[in-house]
Tab-separated table of C-alpha atoms and ligand atoms in Angstrom:
chain	number	residue	atom	x	y	z
G	1	UNK	CA	45.273	62.568	128.118
G	2	UNK	CA	45.196	59.884	129.772
G	3	UNK	CA	46.313	59.360	133.220
G	4	UNK	CA	46.936	56.399	135.440
G	5	UNK	CA	47.611	55.767	138.899
G	6	UNK	CA	49.691	52.540	140.069
G	7	UNK	CA	49.320	52.849	144.557
G	8	UNK	CA	50.985	50.894	146.872
G	9	UNK	CA	50.589	51.055	150.683
G	10	UNK	CA	47.699	51.499	152.928
G	11	UNK	CA	44.513	52.743	152.673
G	12	UNK	CA	45.545	56.138	152.808
G	13	UNK	CA	47.470	56.426	149.828
G	14	UNK	CA	44.601	54.641	148.376
G	15	UNK	CA	42.453	57.396	149.314
G	16	UNK	CA	45.178	60.075	148.326
G	17	UNK	CA	45.267	58.359	144.841
G	18	UNK	CA	41.274	58.313	144.397
G	19	UNK	CA	41.534	61.960	145.158
G	20	UNK	CA	44.324	63.141	142.946
G	21	UNK	CA	41.945	61.116	140.098
G	22	UNK	CA	39.470	63.098	140.458
G	23	UNK	CA	41.232	66.145	140.759
G	24	UNK	CA	42.735	65.566	137.668
G	25	UNK	CA	39.360	64.870	136.002
G	26	UNK	CA	38.211	67.863	136.958
G	27	UNK	CA	41.153	69.344	134.987
G	28	UNK	CA	39.815	67.313	131.876
G	29	UNK	CA	42.716	64.589	132.020
G	30	UNK	CA	40.588	61.115	131.255
G	31	UNK	CA	41.453	57.862	133.590
G	32	UNK	CA	43.076	55.339	131.609
G	33	UNK	CA	42.111	51.740	131.677
G	34	UNK	CA	45.445	50.756	132.155
G	35	UNK	CA	49.139	51.424	131.910
G	36	UNK	CA	49.584	51.511	128.332
G	37	UNK	CA	47.521	53.729	127.151
G	38	UNK	CA	48.273	56.211	129.387
G	39	UNK	CA	50.308	59.607	128.855
G	40	UNK	CA	50.530	60.722	132.042
G	41	UNK	CA	52.131	57.612	135.019
G	42	UNK	CA	51.800	58.581	138.510
G	43	UNK	CA	53.654	56.066	141.037
G	44	UNK	CA	52.193	56.902	144.683
G	45	UNK	CA	54.566	55.233	147.267
G	46	UNK	CA	54.850	53.638	150.511
G	47	UNK	CA	57.867	54.000	152.799
G	48	UNK	CA	56.640	51.799	155.835
G	49	UNK	CA	59.220	48.972	155.233
G	50	UNK	CA	62.286	49.110	152.779
G	51	UNK	CA	60.751	46.421	150.666
G	52	UNK	CA	58.422	48.808	149.512
G	53	UNK	CA	60.433	51.490	148.746
G	54	UNK	CA	62.187	48.745	146.932
G	55	UNK	CA	58.977	48.118	144.766
G	56	UNK	CA	58.387	51.377	144.302
G	57	UNK	CA	61.786	52.180	142.872
G	58	UNK	CA	61.500	49.308	140.645
G	59	UNK	CA	58.020	50.370	138.994
G	60	UNK	CA	59.098	53.739	138.320
G	61	UNK	CA	62.053	52.563	136.459
G	62	UNK	CA	60.341	50.552	134.270
G	63	UNK	CA	57.933	53.344	133.877
G	64	UNK	CA	61.005	55.825	133.575
G	65	UNK	CA	62.371	53.678	130.775
G	66	UNK	CA	59.563	53.430	128.701
G	67	UNK	CA	59.587	56.736	128.298
G	68	UNK	CA	62.346	55.921	125.261
G	69	UNK	CA	59.110	54.937	123.465
G	70	UNK	CA	56.970	56.972	124.337
G	71	UNK	CA	58.609	60.071	124.381
G	72	UNK	CA	55.728	61.957	125.673
G	73	UNK	CA	55.041	59.886	128.048
G	74	UNK	CA	54.890	62.050	132.232
G	75	UNK	CA	55.784	60.142	134.770
G	76	UNK	CA	56.126	61.010	138.226
G	77	UNK	CA	56.497	59.779	142.226
G	78	UNK	CA	54.076	60.988	144.691
G	79	UNK	CA	53.609	60.062	148.153
G	80	UNK	CA	55.222	58.684	151.381
G	81	UNK	CA	58.860	58.205	149.614
G	82	UNK	CA	58.341	61.209	147.558
G	83	UNK	CA	57.666	62.970	150.130
G	84	UNK	CA	60.743	60.936	152.261
G	85	UNK	CA	62.811	61.381	149.958
G	86	UNK	CA	62.532	64.203	147.777
G	87	UNK	CA	65.081	65.458	145.420
G	88	UNK	CA	67.523	62.491	146.282
G	89	UNK	CA	64.862	60.277	144.175
G	90	UNK	CA	66.371	62.018	141.588
G	91	UNK	CA	69.557	60.926	141.608
G	92	UNK	CA	68.161	57.045	141.471
G	93	UNK	CA	65.439	58.118	138.895
G	94	UNK	CA	67.045	60.802	136.944
G	95	UNK	CA	64.061	60.266	134.061
G	96	UNK	CA	61.749	61.162	136.830
G	97	UNK	CA	59.718	64.611	135.638
G	98	UNK	CA	57.828	65.015	138.814
G	99	UNK	CA	58.135	63.981	142.691
G	100	UNK	CA	55.285	65.876	144.553
G	101	UNK	CA	55.622	64.465	148.337
G	102	UNK	CA	52.028	64.134	151.095
G	103	UNK	CA	51.443	67.928	151.545
G	104	UNK	CA	50.553	69.371	148.224
G	105	UNK	CA	48.961	66.819	146.279
G	106	UNK	CA	46.151	69.862	145.402
G	107	UNK	CA	49.685	71.368	143.094
G	108	UNK	CA	49.847	67.721	140.617
G	109	UNK	CA	47.264	69.563	137.945
G	110	UNK	CA	49.461	72.926	137.800
G	111	UNK	CA	52.512	70.510	138.087
G	112	UNK	CA	51.667	68.203	135.017
G	113	UNK	CA	51.570	71.910	133.352
G	114	UNK	CA	54.698	72.418	134.383
G	115	UNK	CA	56.365	69.468	133.283
G	116	UNK	CA	55.534	70.514	129.788
G	117	UNK	CA	57.541	73.315	129.726
G	118	UNK	CA	60.295	72.925	132.242
G	119	UNK	CA	63.430	71.915	131.295
G	120	UNK	CA	63.955	70.036	134.999
G	121	UNK	CA	61.824	67.774	136.944
G	122	UNK	CA	58.929	69.513	138.991
G	123	UNK	CA	59.563	68.476	142.723
G	124	UNK	CA	57.417	69.865	145.539
G	125	UNK	CA	58.248	68.867	148.913
G	126	UNK	CA	56.798	70.389	151.873
G	127	UNK	CA	57.179	69.874	155.331
G	128	UNK	CA	54.077	72.196	157.218
G	129	UNK	CA	51.989	71.601	159.984
G	130	UNK	CA	48.353	72.709	160.112
G	131	UNK	CA	45.523	73.055	157.679
G	132	UNK	CA	45.828	70.519	154.631
G	133	UNK	CA	44.606	71.275	151.311
G	134	UNK	CA	41.094	68.952	150.926
G	135	UNK	CA	40.927	66.615	148.148
G	136	UNK	CA	37.486	65.720	148.875
G	137	UNK	CA	36.840	63.884	145.250
G	138	UNK	CA	35.487	60.954	144.907
G	139	UNK	CA	34.869	58.050	142.071
G	140	UNK	CA	31.431	57.735	141.616
G	141	UNK	CA	29.726	54.763	141.420
G	142	UNK	CA	30.470	53.169	144.813
G	143	UNK	CA	28.679	51.822	147.819
G	144	UNK	CA	31.510	51.727	150.502
G	145	UNK	CA	34.034	54.773	150.463
G	146	UNK	CA	37.114	55.609	153.185
G	147	UNK	CA	36.676	59.254	154.450
G	148	UNK	CA	40.262	61.330	155.795
G	149	UNK	CA	39.921	62.302	159.265
G	150	UNK	CA	43.005	62.454	161.074
G	151	UNK	CA	46.675	63.253	158.803
G	152	UNK	CA	50.218	62.848	160.386
G	153	UNK	CA	51.323	60.793	163.833
G	154	UNK	CA	52.335	62.184	166.775
G	155	UNK	CA	53.100	58.785	168.186
G	156	UNK	CA	56.774	58.259	166.705
G	157	UNK	CA	57.235	54.687	167.588
G	158	UNK	CA	60.721	53.932	167.735
G	159	UNK	CA	60.583	51.416	164.608
G	160	UNK	CA	58.055	53.513	162.461
G	161	UNK	CA	58.838	56.934	159.484
G	162	UNK	CA	54.686	57.867	159.159
G	163	UNK	CA	55.643	60.439	161.230
G	164	UNK	CA	58.730	61.543	159.708
G	165	UNK	CA	56.858	62.092	156.543
G	166	UNK	CA	53.351	62.508	156.509
G	167	UNK	CA	54.016	65.325	159.418
G	168	UNK	CA	52.219	66.363	162.421
G	169	UNK	CA	49.079	65.013	163.307
G	170	UNK	CA	46.236	67.264	161.792
G	171	UNK	CA	42.260	66.638	162.280
G	172	UNK	CA	39.893	67.929	159.651
G	173	UNK	CA	37.076	69.812	161.589
G	174	UNK	CA	33.721	67.945	162.414
G	175	UNK	CA	31.625	69.940	159.519
G	176	UNK	CA	34.090	69.237	156.629
G	177	UNK	CA	33.631	65.392	157.136
G	178	UNK	CA	29.944	65.753	158.073
G	179	UNK	CA	29.193	67.462	154.651
G	180	UNK	CA	31.837	65.232	152.774
G	181	UNK	CA	29.704	62.313	153.946
G	182	UNK	CA	26.544	63.623	153.154
G	183	UNK	CA	27.824	64.711	149.819
G	184	UNK	CA	28.620	60.844	149.698
G	185	UNK	CA	25.500	59.284	150.504
G	186	UNK	CA	23.289	61.468	148.176
G	187	UNK	CA	25.807	59.606	145.419
G	188	UNK	CA	24.851	55.881	146.798
G	189	UNK	CA	27.746	54.971	149.384
G	190	UNK	CA	26.209	53.268	151.938
G	191	UNK	CA	29.584	52.567	154.393
G	192	UNK	CA	32.216	55.438	155.340
G	193	UNK	CA	35.560	54.276	156.560
G	194	UNK	CA	37.452	56.955	158.586
G	195	UNK	CA	41.314	57.394	158.461
G	196	UNK	CA	43.733	58.148	160.536
G	197	UNK	CA	47.200	56.503	161.091
G	198	UNK	CA	45.725	57.075	165.176
G	199	UNK	CA	42.425	57.273	164.301
G	200	UNK	CA	41.610	57.391	167.964
G	201	UNK	CA	43.231	60.721	168.372
G	202	UNK	CA	41.422	62.454	166.133
G	203	UNK	CA	40.504	66.287	167.469
G	204	UNK	CA	43.092	65.370	170.600
G	205	UNK	CA	46.280	67.306	169.177
G	206	UNK	CA	43.673	70.714	168.274
G	207	UNK	CA	40.018	71.525	168.251
G	208	UNK	CA	37.890	70.248	165.519
G	209	UNK	CA	34.405	71.629	166.435
G	210	UNK	CA	32.866	74.963	166.750
G	211	UNK	CA	32.850	75.609	170.893
G	212	UNK	CA	28.841	74.607	171.099
G	213	UNK	CA	29.214	71.302	169.711
G	214	UNK	CA	29.729	69.612	172.936
G	215	UNK	CA	26.043	70.893	173.866
G	216	UNK	CA	23.589	68.006	173.138
G	217	UNK	CA	25.928	65.473	172.180
G	218	UNK	CA	26.263	61.914	174.608
G	219	UNK	CA	29.804	62.294	174.302
G	220	UNK	CA	33.193	63.901	175.811
G	221	UNK	CA	35.754	63.175	173.342
G	222	UNK	CA	35.545	64.366	170.078
G	223	UNK	CA	35.845	60.679	167.827
G	224	UNK	CA	32.624	59.258	169.794
G	225	UNK	CA	31.150	62.734	168.775
G	226	UNK	CA	32.190	62.481	165.291
G	227	UNK	CA	30.648	59.147	165.172
G	228	UNK	CA	27.147	60.260	166.453
G	229	UNK	CA	27.304	62.930	164.662
G	230	UNK	CA	27.499	60.500	161.463
G	231	UNK	CA	25.005	58.391	162.895
G	232	UNK	CA	22.248	60.928	162.066
G	233	UNK	CA	23.120	61.255	158.513
G	234	UNK	CA	19.717	59.937	156.892
G	235	UNK	CA	20.795	57.079	154.251
G	236	UNK	CA	24.799	56.029	155.754
G	237	UNK	CA	24.436	52.250	157.111
G	238	UNK	CA	27.593	51.906	157.971
G	239	UNK	CA	30.713	53.364	159.304
G	240	UNK	CA	33.718	52.338	160.244
G	241	UNK	CA	37.274	53.113	161.155
G	242	UNK	CA	40.748	52.784	161.094
G	243	UNK	CA	43.636	52.303	162.535
G	244	UNK	CA	42.879	52.047	166.152
G	245	UNK	CA	45.598	52.545	169.192
G	246	UNK	CA	44.875	50.677	172.559
G	247	UNK	CA	44.601	54.402	174.693
G	248	UNK	CA	41.688	55.487	172.596
G	249	UNK	CA	39.886	52.371	173.222
G	250	UNK	CA	38.167	53.919	176.706
G	251	UNK	CA	35.110	53.054	178.188
G	252	UNK	CA	33.422	55.714	175.889
G	253	UNK	CA	34.776	54.446	172.603
G	254	UNK	CA	33.288	50.864	173.788
G	255	UNK	CA	29.823	52.816	174.740
G	256	UNK	CA	29.565	55.038	171.436
G	257	UNK	CA	30.722	51.238	169.227
G	258	UNK	CA	27.430	49.751	171.407
G	259	UNK	CA	25.097	52.487	171.406
G	260	UNK	CA	25.484	53.725	167.742
G	261	UNK	CA	23.943	50.912	165.621
G	262	UNK	CA	26.102	52.057	162.412
G	263	UNK	CA	29.104	51.840	164.159
G	264	UNK	CA	30.290	47.960	163.093
G	265	UNK	CA	32.213	45.260	165.396
G	266	UNK	CA	35.698	45.351	163.407
G	267	UNK	CA	38.951	47.085	164.751
G	268	UNK	CA	41.654	46.630	163.603
G	269	UNK	CA	44.092	47.005	166.519
G	270	UNK	CA	47.448	47.056	166.168
G	271	UNK	CA	49.484	44.697	168.240
G	272	UNK	CA	52.702	44.567	167.245
G	273	UNK	CA	54.221	42.569	169.613
G	274	UNK	CA	52.891	40.559	172.687
G	275	UNK	CA	56.470	41.104	174.763
G	276	UNK	CA	56.213	43.893	177.826
G	277	UNK	CA	60.460	44.616	176.658
G	278	UNK	CA	60.019	45.105	173.297
G	279	UNK	CA	56.266	47.212	173.365
G	280	UNK	CA	58.401	49.148	175.301
G	281	UNK	CA	61.208	49.780	173.135
G	282	UNK	CA	59.116	50.079	170.203
G	283	UNK	CA	57.474	53.186	172.301
G	284	UNK	CA	54.422	51.452	172.495
G	285	UNK	CA	52.799	53.285	175.405
G	286	UNK	CA	51.203	50.316	176.015
G	287	UNK	CA	51.326	46.990	177.959
G	288	UNK	CA	50.599	43.357	176.949
G	289	UNK	CA	47.906	43.819	180.144
G	290	UNK	CA	46.916	46.984	179.205
G	291	UNK	CA	46.109	46.157	175.619
G	292	UNK	CA	44.546	43.160	176.934
G	293	UNK	CA	42.383	45.528	179.123
G	294	UNK	CA	41.560	47.587	175.740
G	295	UNK	CA	40.005	44.548	173.952
G	296	UNK	CA	38.020	43.098	177.374
G	297	UNK	CA	36.294	46.900	177.145
G	298	UNK	CA	35.426	46.565	173.469
G	299	UNK	CA	34.185	43.228	174.064
G	300	UNK	CA	32.183	43.804	176.942
G	301	UNK	CA	30.479	46.595	174.804
G	302	UNK	CA	30.241	44.234	172.121
G	303	UNK	CA	31.148	40.283	172.538
G	304	UNK	CA	31.325	39.468	168.542
G	305	UNK	CA	33.670	42.059	167.794
G	306	UNK	CA	36.453	41.094	164.932
G	307	UNK	CA	39.721	42.220	165.563
G	308	UNK	CA	42.238	42.452	163.001
G	309	UNK	CA	46.258	43.228	164.133
G	310	UNK	CA	49.733	44.217	162.889
G	311	UNK	CA	52.394	42.796	164.414
G	312	UNK	CA	56.260	42.751	163.951
G	313	UNK	CA	58.864	40.391	164.160
G	314	UNK	CA	62.517	40.785	164.664
G	315	UNK	CA	62.590	43.948	165.601
G	316	UNK	CA	65.718	45.171	167.797
G	317	UNK	CA	66.641	42.904	170.690
G	318	UNK	CA	63.119	40.335	170.132
G	319	UNK	CA	64.603	36.803	171.690
G	320	UNK	CA	62.939	33.568	171.500
G	321	UNK	CA	60.994	34.376	174.589
G	322	UNK	CA	59.755	37.623	173.689
G	323	UNK	CA	58.194	35.781	170.492
G	324	UNK	CA	57.101	33.616	172.171
G	325	UNK	CA	54.903	36.031	174.236
G	326	UNK	CA	53.380	37.407	170.899
G	327	UNK	CA	52.063	33.999	170.000
G	328	UNK	CA	50.785	33.558	173.434
G	329	UNK	CA	48.974	36.774	173.734
G	330	UNK	CA	47.479	36.260	169.835
G	331	UNK	CA	46.801	33.268	170.680
G	332	UNK	CA	44.586	34.273	174.013
G	333	UNK	CA	42.953	37.360	171.873
G	334	UNK	CA	41.677	35.189	169.115
G	335	UNK	CA	42.148	37.628	165.906
G	336	UNK	CA	40.769	37.417	163.133
G	337	UNK	CA	43.086	38.061	161.152
G	338	UNK	CA	46.518	39.434	160.953
G	339	UNK	CA	48.751	41.113	159.174
G	340	UNK	CA	52.370	39.481	159.750
G	341	UNK	CA	56.040	42.184	159.028
G	342	UNK	CA	59.519	41.192	159.421
G	343	UNK	CA	61.045	44.282	161.146
G	344	UNK	CA	62.827	46.288	158.620
G	345	UNK	CA	65.415	49.777	159.800
G	346	UNK	CA	63.603	52.923	158.523
G	347	UNK	CA	66.133	55.782	157.912
G	348	UNK	CA	65.191	58.597	160.487
G	349	UNK	CA	63.491	56.603	162.935
G	350	UNK	CA	64.924	55.935	166.492
G	351	UNK	CA	65.368	52.065	166.420
G	352	UNK	CA	67.515	52.631	162.997
G	353	UNK	CA	70.651	53.248	165.087
G	354	UNK	CA	70.500	49.791	167.167
G	355	UNK	CA	71.425	46.832	165.851
G	356	UNK	CA	69.250	45.088	163.327
G	357	UNK	CA	69.977	41.677	165.342
G	358	UNK	CA	67.974	39.826	164.523
G	359	UNK	CA	69.286	37.204	161.584
G	360	UNK	CA	66.584	37.536	158.483
G	361	UNK	CA	66.555	33.880	157.956
G	362	UNK	CA	65.511	33.973	161.792
G	363	UNK	CA	62.622	37.039	161.175
G	364	UNK	CA	61.529	34.632	158.349
G	365	UNK	CA	61.097	32.128	160.757
G	366	UNK	CA	59.011	33.730	163.195
G	367	UNK	CA	57.026	35.459	159.851
G	368	UNK	CA	56.089	31.913	158.933
G	369	UNK	CA	55.337	30.755	162.252
G	370	UNK	CA	53.146	33.325	163.116
G	371	UNK	CA	51.561	33.247	159.570
G	372	UNK	CA	50.763	29.246	159.826
G	373	UNK	CA	49.070	29.971	163.636
G	374	UNK	CA	47.078	32.836	162.088
G	375	UNK	CA	46.042	30.666	159.191
G	376	UNK	CA	44.976	28.054	161.924
G	377	UNK	CA	42.665	30.536	163.690
G	378	UNK	CA	41.338	31.891	160.970
G	379	UNK	CA	39.820	28.858	159.758
G	380	UNK	CA	38.521	28.316	162.880
G	381	UNK	CA	36.613	31.246	163.311
G	382	UNK	CA	35.286	31.581	160.150
G	383	UNK	CA	34.060	27.802	159.768
G	384	UNK	CA	32.562	28.933	163.444
G	385	UNK	CA	30.042	31.147	161.599
G	386	UNK	CA	28.380	28.572	160.082
G	387	UNK	CA	24.542	28.321	160.817
G	388	UNK	CA	24.848	32.265	161.454
G	389	UNK	CA	22.609	34.663	160.078
G	390	UNK	CA	24.690	37.662	159.640
G	391	UNK	CA	23.333	41.549	158.298
G	392	UNK	CA	25.280	41.999	154.526
G	393	UNK	CA	25.937	45.373	152.505
G	394	UNK	CA	25.513	44.144	149.151
G	395	UNK	CA	28.669	45.136	146.909
G	396	UNK	CA	28.118	43.544	143.443
G	397	UNK	CA	29.429	40.516	140.953
G	398	UNK	CA	31.850	39.038	142.434
G	399	UNK	CA	35.472	39.634	140.607
G	400	UNK	CA	36.466	36.180	140.782
G	401	UNK	CA	32.695	34.275	139.812
G	402	UNK	CA	30.281	36.427	138.072
G	403	UNK	CA	27.535	34.012	138.948
G	404	UNK	CA	27.758	35.031	142.340
G	405	UNK	CA	27.513	38.199	143.853
G	406	UNK	CA	29.947	39.563	146.952
G	407	UNK	CA	29.465	41.363	149.956
G	408	UNK	CA	30.272	41.959	153.781
G	409	UNK	CA	29.181	41.577	156.898
G	410	UNK	CA	29.553	43.855	159.915
G	411	UNK	CA	32.208	42.067	161.513
G	412	UNK	CA	34.202	42.961	157.792
G	413	UNK	CA	34.186	39.122	156.746
G	414	UNK	CA	33.372	38.364	152.854
G	415	UNK	CA	30.792	36.730	152.251
G	416	UNK	CA	29.723	34.981	148.309
G	417	UNK	CA	26.045	34.211	147.670
G	418	UNK	CA	23.546	33.496	144.724
G	419	UNK	CA	21.954	37.146	143.534
G	420	UNK	CA	18.588	37.663	143.708
G	421	UNK	CA	16.608	39.720	141.309
G	422	UNK	CA	15.256	42.467	143.513
G	423	UNK	CA	18.983	43.162	145.121
G	424	UNK	CA	21.516	45.920	144.092
G	425	UNK	CA	24.446	47.328	145.657
G	426	UNK	CA	24.228	48.922	148.623
G	427	UNK	CA	21.249	47.201	150.108
G	428	UNK	CA	21.456	45.449	153.191
G	429	UNK	CA	20.345	42.118	153.280
G	430	UNK	CA	20.515	38.820	155.733
G	431	UNK	CA	22.164	36.014	154.573
G	432	UNK	CA	22.436	32.428	156.295
G	433	UNK	CA	26.018	30.973	156.363
G	434	UNK	CA	26.440	27.894	155.099
G	435	UNK	CA	29.620	27.122	154.519
G	436	UNK	CA	33.524	28.518	154.832
G	437	UNK	CA	36.803	28.774	153.082
G	438	UNK	CA	40.111	30.617	154.699
G	439	UNK	CA	38.776	33.854	154.912
G	440	UNK	CA	35.641	33.946	152.681
G	441	UNK	CA	32.038	32.749	153.888
G	442	UNK	CA	29.166	31.310	151.526
G	443	UNK	CA	25.852	31.709	152.333
G	444	UNK	CA	21.967	32.371	150.736
G	445	UNK	CA	19.613	35.333	151.351
G	446	UNK	CA	17.009	34.602	154.151
G	447	UNK	CA	15.821	38.268	153.654
G	448	UNK	CA	16.551	40.593	150.998
G	449	UNK	CA	15.786	44.507	152.576
G	450	UNK	CA	16.969	44.857	155.896
G	451	UNK	CA	15.612	48.626	157.869
G	452	UNK	CA	17.823	51.138	158.336
G	453	UNK	CA	18.957	51.947	161.105
G	454	UNK	CA	20.283	55.215	160.306
G	455	UNK	CA	17.541	58.147	161.717
Q	501	5AD	N1	59.068	47.282	159.942
Q	501	5AD	C1	58.432	46.526	159.456
Q	501	5AD	N2	57.020	46.653	159.732
Q	501	5AD	C2	56.927	47.695	160.207
Q	501	5AD	N3	55.587	48.250	160.421
Q	501	5AD	C3	56.015	49.984	160.400
Q	501	5AD	N4	56.971	50.039	160.646
Q	501	5AD	C4	57.695	49.034	159.990
Q	501	5AD	C5	58.808	48.783	159.947
Q	501	5AD	N5	60.088	49.539	160.199
Q	501	5AD	C6	54.299	47.716	160.405
Q	501	5AD	C7	53.523	47.921	161.395
Q	501	5AD	C8	52.146	48.486	161.281
Q	501	5AD	C9	52.143	48.389	159.555
Q	501	5AD	C10	51.247	49.406	159.394
Q	501	5AD	O1	53.346	48.208	159.235
Q	501	5AD	O2	52.910	47.141	161.994
Q	501	5AD	O3	51.229	48.866	161.719
Q	502	SF4	FE1	50.432	54.676	153.848
Q	502	SF4	FE2	52.306	54.329	155.907
Q	502	SF4	FE3	53.274	53.217	153.816
Q	502	SF4	FE4	53.196	56.324	153.715
Q	502	SF4	S1	54.538	54.746	155.132
Q	502	SF4	S2	51.777	54.701	152.264
Q	502	SF4	S3	51.497	56.542	155.915
Q	502	SF4	S4	51.757	52.567	155.134
């Protein structure tokens, strides 16, 4: 039986899809190269905006319809929308074989067995919090891997559906994370990205380590302590994490980012709005001045820190003055990249009960303005890289141009370069940046081996 997974949404969903595939391969399934040759088609869905749900529903509708031609095909939904809508999804898509939420992906092999015998679709939605089944399987042959550290979210921002679907925060134990990362480095992984909706809250809601782990660490709070433990893993060259919240950007985090050589100078720090009034309405828990102060602390520790962000336009009550405050703040910070979203009311979130009072045409206008301004900012920042000699972790052959190889700088910029015979994926090399396009750098190798900084 061949299985294909189509993934929508964030890095966490990407990670879930990868671990689900590893789980199914362990149960004797094979990976399909494309949808057409698959016997089992799984759509991993996202709920964050209405459009994300519409896309997944459209896709599921098409796949379910394909069962008319391929009657033995199994089609089902997993992930956030599956969790949020549960059985209700079957009213919309009656030909689905299963709907499995975010909490019990470990049940997928059993559910697929049950589908073959059952007359009714299989639905597995669980809302309990607490320890999650650890799906630590990864695809082989990667240099870079995602690692879950914190599930769920306790912040309850007014616009956000995530806490409703992914549940209360639950942090994995430091030992489990360390074991997973050690194993990954033994299979050739050189870079990990630690994932959590609000990753700096790792270990805040519940303990994550044996009592004596604080001894011998230079840090008091769990997330920097986790970074320090991973820093000591032989073969791991880079550590990244996402997403951050200004509250967690403490002097101690800044210190850890400066002191731990594997921790990269890049942070995804969602701003959402530059207006204090809107930030308060969103329940973000910071003012624009506090956001600026968090950035200043990070940049003091690492002056070249690259910052990327998320912004929502057209939140209920957003006036042009609020919007202008966002434009001004984005300019002041000088983000390396930004994802701009039009506000979309999400059922069950607090803001869903408020009037969605910014016209769609106005949301679109604001969205376009921020995109254009960010594009210009991005070009300026990338142009400034020319002449710099950057440390690059080699990914491999570029998918767009087989003559070129690709890698990423520590501050997460893509670099294309001509390969050299002694270079393999996972190497750290030095590259002189010679030209730049909107979001790509081009350069040539100046040094093909950089000493490993791990201990
Ligand atoms: N409408 C629009 N954008 C949203 N996001 C989260 N919820 C909504 C919503 N209801 C955006 C935020 C978040 C990103 C993942 O998606 O900017 O950081
Ligand atoms: Fe990720 Fe949120 Fe979408 Fe779920 S709803 S896939 S957590 S972005």
